[in-house]
XYZ file of C-alpha atoms in Angstrom:
720
model
C 0.233 -0.480 -0.091
C 1.086 3.665 -1.089
C 1.466 6.138 1.294
C 0.888 9.595 -0.159
C 2.942 11.696 2.002
C 5.809 9.989 1.897
C 5.949 9.694 -1.828
C 5.090 13.097 -2.669
C 8.996 13.784 0.316
C 10.541 11.679 -2.450
C 9.628 12.860 -6.039
C 10.386 16.013 -4.557
C 13.546 16.040 -3.705
C 14.559 17.377 -7.213
C 18.100 19.874 -6.830
C 20.540 19.927 -9.068
C 22.876 17.327 -7.525
C 20.759 14.730 -6.219
C 17.532 13.423 -7.044
C 15.329 11.514 -4.559
C 13.138 9.667 -6.694
C 9.615 8.047 -5.381
C 10.118 4.110 -4.643
C 7.194 1.540 -3.700
C 6.165 1.156 -0.569
C 3.930 -1.699 1.560
C 3.056 -1.221 5.017
C 3.559 -3.802 7.428
C 2.450 -4.820 11.342
C 3.207 -1.997 14.066
C 1.358 0.841 14.916
C -0.831 3.216 13.625
C 0.866 4.532 9.935
C 2.466 1.626 9.257
C 6.019 1.420 8.494
C 7.035 2.450 5.019
C 10.133 1.990 2.628
C 11.087 3.648 -0.227
C 14.294 5.009 -1.979
C 16.930 7.831 -1.356
C 18.637 7.664 -4.805
C 21.836 10.523 -4.806
C 22.979 10.074 -9.061
C 26.410 11.554 -8.084
C 26.371 11.294 -12.680
C 25.044 14.107 -12.587
C 26.284 17.783 -13.662
C 27.707 19.704 -11.780
C 29.126 16.905 -9.106
C 32.661 15.593 -9.301
C 33.810 14.935 -5.663
C 35.338 17.627 -5.298
C 32.138 20.359 -5.101
C 33.938 21.662 -8.174
C 32.315 21.699 -12.073
C 33.847 19.460 -14.129
C 33.513 19.798 -18.497
C 34.155 16.270 -19.332
C 32.665 13.297 -16.517
C 32.860 12.827 -13.887
C 36.392 12.001 -11.464
C 36.339 10.293 -8.411
C 38.770 13.215 -6.964
C 38.479 14.353 -3.380
C 40.103 17.614 -3.822
C 38.422 21.348 -6.140
C 38.991 20.962 -8.853
C 39.948 24.177 -12.019
C 36.272 25.495 -12.482
C 33.356 26.971 -10.281
C 30.708 25.313 -7.952
C 28.161 24.282 -8.524
C 24.473 25.802 -8.079
C 22.112 23.204 -7.259
C 18.611 24.039 -7.229
C 15.520 22.050 -5.864
C 12.496 22.643 -2.657
C 12.129 21.577 -0.025
C 9.644 18.551 0.503
C 6.155 18.271 2.127
C 6.189 17.405 5.644
C 7.086 13.234 6.678
C 3.424 13.294 8.368
C 3.325 10.030 11.059
C -1.289 11.193 10.295
C -3.577 11.097 13.761
C -1.117 8.823 16.643
C -2.799 7.622 19.628
C -1.224 10.032 23.468
C 0.768 7.672 25.048
C 1.603 5.385 22.174
C 4.149 4.916 19.224
C 3.643 6.098 14.981
C 4.756 3.531 12.267
C 7.962 3.620 11.976
C 9.048 4.876 8.982
C 11.637 3.546 6.734
C 13.608 3.921 3.129
C 17.143 3.301 1.637
C 20.007 5.930 0.488
C 21.316 4.520 -2.583
C 24.454 5.401 -4.626
C 23.364 5.270 -8.480
C 26.129 7.189 -10.409
C 30.477 6.771 -9.943
C 31.447 8.965 -7.069
C 30.729 8.347 -3.099
C 28.459 10.237 -1.463
C 28.170 11.181 1.967
C 25.608 11.994 4.698
C 24.835 13.152 7.026
C 20.519 13.119 8.661
C 20.322 14.791 12.442
C 16.626 15.464 13.873
C 15.433 17.930 15.536
C 11.580 17.291 18.517
C 11.333 15.128 21.110
C 9.254 13.871 19.581
C 11.107 11.624 17.321
C 13.759 10.033 16.488
C 16.296 8.090 14.019
C 15.324 4.278 15.357
C 17.138 2.314 12.949
C 19.285 2.041 10.341
C 22.962 4.618 9.529
C 21.971 8.507 10.594
C 25.642 8.982 8.133
C 28.040 7.770 6.751
C 29.256 8.237 2.706
C 27.474 5.555 0.455
C 30.214 4.650 -2.262
C 28.448 4.059 -5.687
C 26.255 1.450 -6.523
C 25.872 0.720 -2.521
C 23.177 2.141 -0.253
C 22.892 2.481 3.439
C 19.455 2.101 5.512
C 16.993 5.262 7.424
C 13.840 3.963 10.016
C 11.694 6.709 11.605
C 9.464 7.093 14.357
C 7.196 9.039 16.148
C 6.209 8.362 19.930
C 2.995 10.781 21.006
C 3.184 11.387 24.964
C 0.284 11.242 27.018
C 0.077 14.522 27.476
C -0.550 15.673 24.868
C -3.682 18.363 23.770
C -6.086 16.328 20.887
C -5.851 17.668 17.410
C -1.840 19.896 17.817
C -0.014 18.996 15.569
C 2.739 18.147 17.141
C 6.502 19.178 15.009
C 9.944 18.890 14.296
C 12.576 18.264 11.475
C 15.048 16.631 9.561
C 17.833 18.492 8.524
C 20.184 15.979 5.939
C 23.153 16.754 4.848
C 25.449 15.741 1.371
C 28.468 16.921 -0.025
C 26.147 17.414 -2.630
C 27.382 21.427 -4.149
C 23.777 23.050 -3.060
C 22.271 20.002 -1.366
C 24.227 20.831 1.122
C 21.660 21.428 3.712
C 17.298 20.394 2.993
C 15.722 20.188 6.180
C 11.969 17.604 6.197
C 9.734 18.830 7.906
C 8.001 15.820 10.643
C 4.673 16.113 12.127
C 2.799 14.217 14.375
C -1.367 13.952 14.924
C -2.493 13.009 18.627
C -5.793 11.213 18.857
C -7.357 10.545 21.319
C -11.090 12.044 24.285
C -10.336 14.840 26.185
C -13.061 16.070 29.149
C -14.401 19.139 30.724
C -16.475 19.877 33.214
C -18.329 23.229 33.741
C -19.665 23.771 36.088
C -16.169 23.679 37.765
C -17.821 22.773 40.801
C -21.920 21.792 41.586
C -22.509 24.093 44.546
C -26.133 23.059 46.249
C -26.001 25.888 48.828
C -28.222 24.501 52.049
C -30.258 21.730 51.959
C -32.603 20.688 54.363
C -31.225 17.956 57.053
C -33.137 14.503 55.852
C -33.700 16.770 52.622
C -33.321 16.968 48.578
C -31.274 19.469 47.005
C -32.537 19.201 44.506
C -30.856 17.419 40.840
C -27.443 20.436 39.063
C -27.305 19.270 34.801
C -23.670 18.807 34.714
C -21.408 19.357 31.059
C -19.134 16.986 30.379
C -18.264 17.930 27.568
C -15.733 15.649 24.572
C -13.021 18.299 22.809
C -10.491 15.821 21.407
C -11.053 14.232 17.948
C -11.681 10.540 19.538
C -14.557 8.485 21.234
C -14.146 8.607 25.027
C -16.103 5.586 26.990
C -16.959 7.406 30.207
C -18.711 6.009 34.413
C -18.833 7.804 37.257
C -17.690 6.112 40.801
C -18.598 6.666 44.137
C -19.084 10.262 45.194
C -15.786 10.088 48.002
C -19.863 11.758 50.317
C -22.121 8.650 49.719
C -24.914 12.006 50.706
C -24.009 12.876 47.072
C -24.886 11.217 43.790
C -24.028 11.390 40.373
C -26.102 10.461 37.799
C -26.462 10.532 33.887
C -28.592 8.459 30.599
C -27.922 4.851 30.939
C -25.296 4.833 34.413
C -24.283 2.968 35.639
C -23.677 1.679 32.815
C -20.865 3.090 29.922
C -21.502 5.902 28.134
C -19.321 6.278 24.313
C -18.902 10.663 24.055
C -18.356 11.420 20.717
C -16.295 14.193 19.777
C -16.706 17.960 21.064
C -19.867 15.303 22.191
C -21.692 16.306 25.745
C -22.060 13.109 28.483
C -26.127 13.364 28.086
C -28.320 14.135 31.403
C -25.044 14.301 33.260
C -26.743 16.013 37.017
C -26.047 15.585 40.632
C -28.063 15.615 43.768
C -26.990 16.420 47.424
C -29.346 14.551 50.370
C -27.603 15.450 53.965
C -27.803 13.222 56.550
C -26.274 15.164 58.721
C -25.661 19.962 59.383
C -21.942 21.392 58.164
C -20.571 21.686 55.350
C -19.948 19.208 53.076
C -17.873 18.706 49.942
C -16.512 15.771 47.483
C -14.993 14.381 44.828
C -16.975 11.157 41.751
C -13.963 10.356 39.769
C -14.322 10.010 35.928
C -13.578 6.661 35.037
C -13.212 6.452 30.597
C -12.141 3.439 27.847
C -9.822 4.596 25.052
C -6.869 6.496 24.829
C -7.188 9.317 26.912
C -4.991 12.777 25.791
C -4.675 16.000 28.386
C -8.008 15.788 30.054
C -9.497 19.110 31.710
C -11.398 17.454 34.374
C -11.050 13.619 35.650
C -12.924 13.919 38.107
C -16.975 15.718 39.379
C -16.406 18.859 42.489
C -19.311 18.402 45.429
C -20.062 21.139 47.854
C -23.099 21.822 49.977
C -24.655 23.029 53.534
C -26.887 20.093 55.728
C -28.967 22.947 57.868
C -32.079 22.024 59.934
C -33.069 25.268 59.792
C -36.493 26.165 58.415
C -35.747 28.086 55.923
C -32.746 27.670 52.899
C -31.210 29.074 50.132
C -28.975 27.396 46.970
C -27.671 26.818 44.971
C -23.872 27.912 46.056
C -21.265 28.417 44.586
C -23.318 29.715 41.158
C -21.122 29.156 38.648
C -21.165 31.683 35.322
C -18.025 30.101 34.209
C -15.645 31.980 31.163
C -17.616 34.824 29.612
C -16.481 36.617 26.460
C -15.303 40.100 26.277
C -17.711 42.563 25.283
C -20.696 39.774 26.553
C -23.105 39.452 29.737
C -22.783 35.477 30.570
C -26.439 33.317 30.736
C -28.427 34.264 33.945
C -28.643 31.245 36.846
C -31.404 31.571 39.719
C -30.876 30.533 42.736
C -34.046 29.382 44.842
C -35.473 30.502 49.021
C -36.928 27.637 50.324
C -39.850 28.102 53.393
C -40.152 25.659 55.977
C -41.802 27.723 58.391
C -46.470 27.733 58.289
C -46.275 31.158 58.793
C -44.502 33.544 55.491
C -41.658 35.649 55.426
C -39.564 38.174 53.940
C -36.695 38.389 52.317
C -33.595 40.694 51.503
C -31.157 39.649 48.559
C -28.300 42.160 48.072
C -24.728 41.652 46.695
C -21.529 43.130 48.431
C -19.692 44.187 45.301
C -23.229 45.363 43.412
C -21.786 46.469 39.509
C -21.125 43.123 37.581
C -24.571 41.281 38.713
C -28.447 42.316 38.838
C -30.769 40.627 41.685
C -34.532 39.994 40.333
C -36.596 40.876 43.017
C -33.879 42.360 44.692
C -36.833 40.747 47.794
C -39.514 40.216 48.631
C -42.363 37.481 50.325
C -42.711 34.036 50.248
C -45.839 31.935 52.097
C -45.330 28.995 54.869
C -43.967 26.374 52.765
C -43.132 28.047 49.927
C -40.083 29.118 47.810
C -39.292 32.298 45.826
C -36.952 32.871 42.917
C -34.581 34.444 42.436
C -32.457 35.401 38.894
C -28.671 36.803 38.625
C -28.213 38.610 36.135
C -24.433 38.982 34.753
C -24.003 42.381 33.308
C -21.714 42.765 30.012
C -18.385 42.355 30.317
C -17.107 45.611 29.244
C -13.256 46.108 26.938
C -10.899 47.013 28.651
C -12.031 43.752 30.878
C -9.449 41.961 33.869
C -8.974 38.240 32.744
C -8.247 37.585 36.231
C -9.770 34.145 38.000
C -12.406 35.012 39.276
C -11.318 38.032 37.742
C -16.073 38.988 37.678
C -17.017 37.292 41.294
C -19.604 38.289 43.597
C -21.518 37.078 47.218
C -25.322 37.176 46.876
C -26.558 37.434 50.730
C -30.297 36.840 51.759
C -31.382 37.851 54.735
C -35.125 37.015 56.302
C -37.171 37.704 59.336
C -37.836 34.050 59.960
C -36.885 33.697 63.853
C -33.672 32.053 64.308
C -32.120 32.255 61.125
C -28.757 33.720 60.414
C -28.301 35.524 56.407
C -27.207 33.081 53.735
C -24.405 33.229 51.677
C -24.031 32.572 48.129
C -21.156 32.917 46.041
C -21.196 34.070 42.469
C -18.191 33.088 40.282
C -17.330 35.104 36.531
C -13.704 34.952 35.207
C -13.919 37.634 31.303
C -12.257 35.712 28.116
C -10.440 36.766 25.642
C -7.275 37.280 24.479
C -5.155 40.833 25.039
C -2.460 41.320 23.021
C 0.477 43.760 23.476
C 2.768 44.210 20.893
C 7.017 44.622 22.412
C 9.644 46.853 20.019
C 13.430 47.015 21.655
C 13.166 50.492 18.984
C 10.286 51.637 15.988
C 12.829 54.257 15.413
C 14.283 52.327 12.190
C 16.863 56.150 12.145
C 18.651 57.299 9.092
C 18.647 54.412 6.555
C 20.065 54.410 3.025
C 17.451 55.075 -0.123
C 17.323 51.785 -1.815
C 18.316 49.814 0.872
C 16.435 47.519 3.836
C 16.116 48.112 7.400
C 14.476 44.950 9.899
C 13.388 45.528 13.674
C 12.485 42.852 14.980
C 9.515 42.780 17.811
C 6.719 40.322 19.503
C 2.836 40.742 19.864
C 2.362 38.402 23.533
C -0.712 37.836 24.386
C -1.725 38.150 27.869
C -5.430 36.566 28.339
C -6.011 33.736 28.909
C -7.552 32.047 25.293
C -5.507 31.364 21.970
C -5.092 34.244 19.280
C -4.230 33.387 15.837
C -2.641 37.085 14.489
C -2.008 38.760 11.945
C 0.103 42.969 11.461
C -0.175 44.988 8.816
C 1.201 48.639 8.208
C 0.455 51.458 5.849
C 2.000 50.085 2.736
C 4.854 51.368 0.837
C 8.389 51.472 2.139
C 7.182 49.702 5.154
C 6.266 46.044 5.722
C 5.299 43.227 8.781
C 5.716 39.282 8.623
C 4.975 36.704 11.145
C 8.658 34.328 11.227
C 6.900 32.192 13.322
C 3.828 29.788 14.582
C 0.632 33.199 14.244
C -1.380 31.695 17.009
C 0.054 33.366 20.445
C -0.665 31.037 22.903
C -2.587 32.086 26.227
C -1.279 34.087 29.802
C 2.161 34.646 27.984
C 1.891 33.371 24.136
C 3.741 35.487 22.014
C 4.487 35.467 18.081
C 7.638 36.893 16.278
C 7.970 39.236 13.796
C 9.709 41.562 11.539
C 8.775 44.970 10.996
C 10.771 46.265 7.777
C 11.513 49.305 5.860
C 12.659 50.787 2.596
C 13.368 53.991 2.399
C 12.200 56.950 -0.507
C 14.605 59.476 0.406
C 12.741 61.717 3.598
C 11.313 61.073 6.948
C 8.461 58.456 6.701
C 6.835 57.416 9.675
C 3.850 54.004 9.730
C 1.228 52.479 12.114
C 2.115 48.789 12.889
C -1.744 47.800 13.751
C -2.010 43.989 15.006
C -5.068 41.602 14.547
C -7.010 39.026 15.044
C -9.986 36.721 14.909
C -10.275 35.889 18.369
C -12.790 38.267 21.205
C -10.098 41.763 22.554
C -10.638 41.939 25.932
C -9.081 44.834 25.914
C -7.639 47.157 22.543
C -4.293 46.523 21.173
C -2.120 48.925 21.065
C -0.925 50.157 17.426
C 2.803 51.144 17.435
C 4.067 53.579 15.451
C 7.064 52.835 13.262
C 9.186 56.051 12.178
C 12.695 56.390 9.851
C 14.441 58.746 7.620
C 14.976 57.638 4.263
C 19.046 58.853 3.910
C 20.552 59.684 0.505
C 23.403 61.463 -1.131
C 22.626 64.724 -2.669
C 25.938 66.147 -4.406
C 26.019 69.693 -5.910
C 28.087 71.172 -7.807
C 30.099 74.689 -7.467
C 32.916 77.001 -8.400
C 31.676 77.486 -11.972
C 31.220 79.030 -14.731
C 33.175 76.956 -15.726
C 35.706 78.654 -18.361
C 39.317 77.194 -19.152
C 42.226 78.885 -21.087
C 45.195 78.261 -22.992
C 47.334 79.464 -24.870
C 48.876 78.005 -28.426
C 52.583 76.519 -26.732
C 51.916 77.669 -22.693
C 49.654 75.598 -20.411
C 46.226 77.066 -19.792
C 44.839 77.865 -15.702
C 43.365 75.565 -13.428
C 39.864 75.242 -11.755
C 38.230 73.091 -9.658
C 34.531 71.665 -9.563
C 33.583 71.789 -5.680
C 30.445 69.162 -4.675
C 29.656 69.393 -2.062
C 27.149 66.923 -0.227
C 24.105 68.184 1.004
C 21.966 64.683 1.216
C 21.761 62.698 4.887
C 24.102 59.400 3.175
C 27.568 59.296 2.257
C 27.971 59.996 -1.922
C 31.416 58.516 -3.597
C 31.167 59.459 -7.438
C 33.188 57.130 -10.433
C 33.627 57.899 -13.428
C 35.166 61.170 -14.412
C 35.224 61.539 -17.632
C 36.006 64.720 -20.284
C 33.331 64.633 -23.215
C 35.595 66.523 -26.054
C 38.592 65.911 -24.913
C 38.797 69.623 -24.483
C 38.640 69.752 -21.075
C 41.502 67.176 -19.161
C 41.135 65.493 -15.695
C 43.783 66.862 -13.658
C 42.191 65.919 -10.351
C 40.410 64.223 -8.563
C 38.314 62.543 -5.329
C 36.970 59.454 -7.958
C 35.825 56.521 -5.587
C 36.328 59.009 -1.656
C 33.601 58.625 0.616
C 32.307 62.289 1.395
C 30.357 62.507 4.526
C 27.872 64.677 4.494
C 28.305 67.863 4.765
C 32.093 66.795 3.207
C 33.077 67.711 -0.261
C 35.075 66.584 -3.083
C 36.787 67.630 -6.061
C 38.064 67.499 -9.410
C 40.410 69.285 -10.763
C 40.618 69.801 -14.698
C 42.707 73.142 -17.084
C 42.055 73.182 -21.253
C 44.385 70.781 -23.034
C 47.455 71.604 -24.266
C 46.893 72.811 -28.024
C 47.687 70.404 -30.258
C 50.014 73.540 -32.882
C 49.148 72.595 -36.535
C 45.057 70.843 -34.988
C 44.121 72.672 -32.868
C 43.370 76.209 -33.882
C 42.556 79.426 -32.055
C 38.783 79.859 -30.908
C 36.080 78.677 -28.128
C 35.238 75.315 -28.015
C 32.067 73.098 -25.651
C 33.086 70.469 -23.492
C 31.412 68.940 -20.501
C 33.203 66.684 -17.321
C 30.918 63.994 -16.627
C 30.777 62.082 -13.841
C 28.706 59.184 -12.044
C 27.048 59.125 -8.166
C 25.613 57.239 -6.605
C 22.696 59.518 -5.425
C 19.011 57.178 -6.103
C 17.221 57.809 -9.568
C 19.739 61.490 -10.422
C 23.968 59.364 -10.530
C 24.469 60.950 -14.363
C 25.920 64.603 -13.863
C 27.424 66.607 -17.005
C 28.608 69.695 -16.142
C 29.314 72.324 -18.940
C 32.520 73.842 -19.406
C 34.144 76.463 -22.000
C 37.053 76.382 -23.839
C 38.860 78.791 -25.207
C 42.055 78.574 -27.354
C 43.880 81.700 -27.551
C 46.179 82.340 -30.144
C 46.684 82.541 -34.216
C 45.752 80.902 -37.297
C 47.221 81.306 -40.619
C 45.906 80.711 -44.205
C 47.173 81.429 -48.197
C 44.777 81.647 -50.682
C 44.828 80.108 -53.509
C 47.163 78.359 -52.681
C 49.015 77.816 -54.815
C 49.639 80.908 -57.384
C 48.551 79.361 -60.447
C 50.085 81.991 -62.839
C 49.556 80.594 -65.869
C 48.543 83.890 -67.677
C 50.675 87.341 -68.595
C 48.144 89.182 -66.319
C 49.290 89.826 -62.868
C 47.740 87.520 -59.651
C 47.576 88.250 -56.322
C 47.070 86.604 -52.838
C 46.196 86.888 -49.159
C 46.977 85.664 -46.603
C 44.505 85.705 -43.046
C 44.687 85.308 -39.635
C 41.404 83.661 -38.427
C 42.563 83.851 -34.683
C 42.998 85.858 -32.088
C 46.184 87.329 -31.131
C 48.260 89.647 -33.541
C 50.908 88.021 -35.178
C 54.013 89.463 -37.562
C 55.293 87.559 -41.168
C 58.352 87.686 -43.460
C 59.366 85.195 -47.179
C 61.872 83.837 -45.280
C 65.132 83.910 -48.888
C 65.049 82.224 -50.744
C 62.836 83.300 -53.509
C 64.436 81.822 -56.118
C 66.978 84.979 -57.255
C 67.486 84.370 -60.190
C 63.493 84.365 -60.467
C 62.345 86.282 -63.453
C 59.409 87.904 -65.756
C 56.863 88.694 -61.730
C 57.573 90.191 -59.064
C 56.088 90.689 -55.590
C 55.486 94.355 -54.394
C 57.474 93.891 -51.696
C 55.235 93.504 -48.465
C 56.366 89.729 -47.074
C 59.589 89.530 -49.381
C 60.932 93.182 -47.692
C 60.345 94.326 -43.522
C 57.162 92.188 -43.053
C 54.667 93.446 -42.199
C 52.414 93.074 -38.867
C 48.517 91.186 -39.698
C 46.234 91.407 -36.816
C 43.834 88.948 -35.476
C 40.860 88.351 -37.179
C 42.586 90.083 -40.681
C 44.212 89.804 -43.843
C 47.077 90.782 -46.194
C 47.274 90.563 -49.519
C 50.082 91.224 -52.106
C 50.263 91.255 -55.855
C 52.477 89.099 -58.328
C 53.859 91.117 -61.537
C 54.035 89.641 -64.943
C 57.688 90.385 -66.803
C 56.900 88.768 -69.979
C 59.657 86.447 -70.331
C 59.163 83.644 -72.619
C 61.106 81.254 -71.816
C 59.722 80.833 -68.003
C 58.577 78.174 -66.937
C 58.834 78.196 -63.095
C 58.176 76.743 -59.805
C 59.320 79.310 -56.218
C 58.053 78.601 -53.033
C 57.501 80.777 -50.700
C 58.063 79.709 -47.503
C 57.174 82.572 -43.911
C 58.402 83.658 -40.608
C 55.953 83.864 -38.195
C 56.478 85.195 -35.093
C 53.301 84.735 -32.461
C 51.326 82.215 -30.410
C 50.648 80.229 -33.504
C 48.703 77.601 -33.496
C 47.169 77.429 -37.217
C 50.851 78.078 -38.883
C 50.977 79.564 -42.500
C 51.826 76.719 -44.932
C 54.773 77.116 -47.481
C 53.373 79.415 -50.701
C 53.910 77.370 -54.108
C 53.667 79.675 -57.274
C 53.529 78.250 -60.078
C 54.220 79.639 -62.919
C 54.032 79.293 -67.246
C 54.998 82.468 -69.227
C 55.439 80.723 -72.757
C 52.097 81.484 -74.395
C 52.714 84.734 -73.479
C 55.270 85.585 -76.550
C 54.238 86.843 -79.764
C 55.894 85.673 -83.093
């Protein structure tokens, strides 16, 4: 017969380096749940497992040391619980056994540890090395103590540890559910109050409930005082109480044979499996009296009453055995928890008066102290020689009282984009268990429970964690706790506060205007980066977009505290003569910071190159006609230049002449101006010559004046 829960377990463990395959299971004789047999199969030939915890590119090898390669990253999910099912309190579950096999070529080491006192490894090897093709066996058991609560699962875990990468530790949940009957009794004490000796107090009901999850057989032993009796439908034979059912017709009586206070117990005898019970006997009390006026029952037990509700009214009977009428007066000692109706009146001879005691609503906030709403009813009469009688009133408020405890509710400064957490606990000082949930206002805030979401009664707690993932600036929220249980006091929310801290880069020192002169070093300027934010600032990736500005130094990579500064020092790049013309150019200094949402900064920079830019046009000068020609030298820079033409002009030139501007004493050529020189023809039929004119320039030359080429060909100018 297959056990589907264990089958799910075995088929669910499928990480990359290990495969746990379902096997065939069979039941054998034993405790509840039977015995299962299955197989864990370790496939050590799977990719990524070589016995050394590393990845091989070829077939797995049996090495025990690290290979070249990265560790394998196995994946998988936890299995479902190994559930031993329902087990009678005080009993043991059937064992669950399986083999652990290694079907691959590499040895596998493993160990299994158990957490939880109800579970144990009872057979096989809890640890060892499984050689290729070999196997090992393992058997688990579960026991349930007699004191367990019926229906409340007992949990534990088995931790499987292997040498397989990615599967070094996996926790397997274990569970077993106690099964049996469990009895409660109401009222806690069946109190008859006063009863006349030789008479009977009259039957009072007794409610015996089976709150367990299995039927239980019930009968009663003889009360310890024969003046009391207990019976039920079908007595004295045993009666069976089904789960969530009550013993039918259960009642008690008191027939005193002497005067005085009396008490007794009647044992509750059970058959079948029982778990922890709130009751194992019936408590009885009464007072035998020779007075002709009696008052009872007492105590009057209203039991546990939900906060915010009122208990069920109960009655007290005042009996007059006199041959004449009497009057009575009923008063409450406390006077606030109950009302009495009628509070006074007359009772005819041999008659009775029934007083209804009505509990008032238990208002919230309320105390859950035992008998916190108890009182004493005093009944006085005018009967001769009869003292006042008292009736004890018992009532306890029932519900939960939750308090959220947190070491600090102020998360302080938290860097934007990160998450800070703070633990909290929800403590229940009420007298019933409280299933709880938590919530915040959302957004940057969150809260989760990290344990079982039910706070046990009388000081039980549930742990949780609050989180803050801030945007920039201060934040606040309310942590609220809710429960479906009855509240005996409002649950105060907690106000959580925190501040999202982020850096903020503020660039100053501009406008950034760099200047340089061809042939000289330019000026420097400093970009000052101030952290005007609330958390450390870093910047990196400092760059010049066009390259006209160059980075001299920077504090990139250095953490800048709030209020402190960092720097980037820049200067104009030295001009490349012949390439970089005098003029003004745009550039941008860029860098990246750790600011949220605005990490990239661009700072515009103007770079001015001062100097002389020279050109000659046309060049070459084509002097192929018999007429005059000219050329122009232009300075487009922003500085003046003095220009002369170097010798030699070819001294043997003929057929042309110059006006002497350049070939003479030279010329001052102002910024943004030009000058022309004429070339005159002197007819020489044989002239066919190329002249190179080389110039001397004084000044900060960025673009030099090139050699001027003059091509002369007068061969077509001569007449016959």
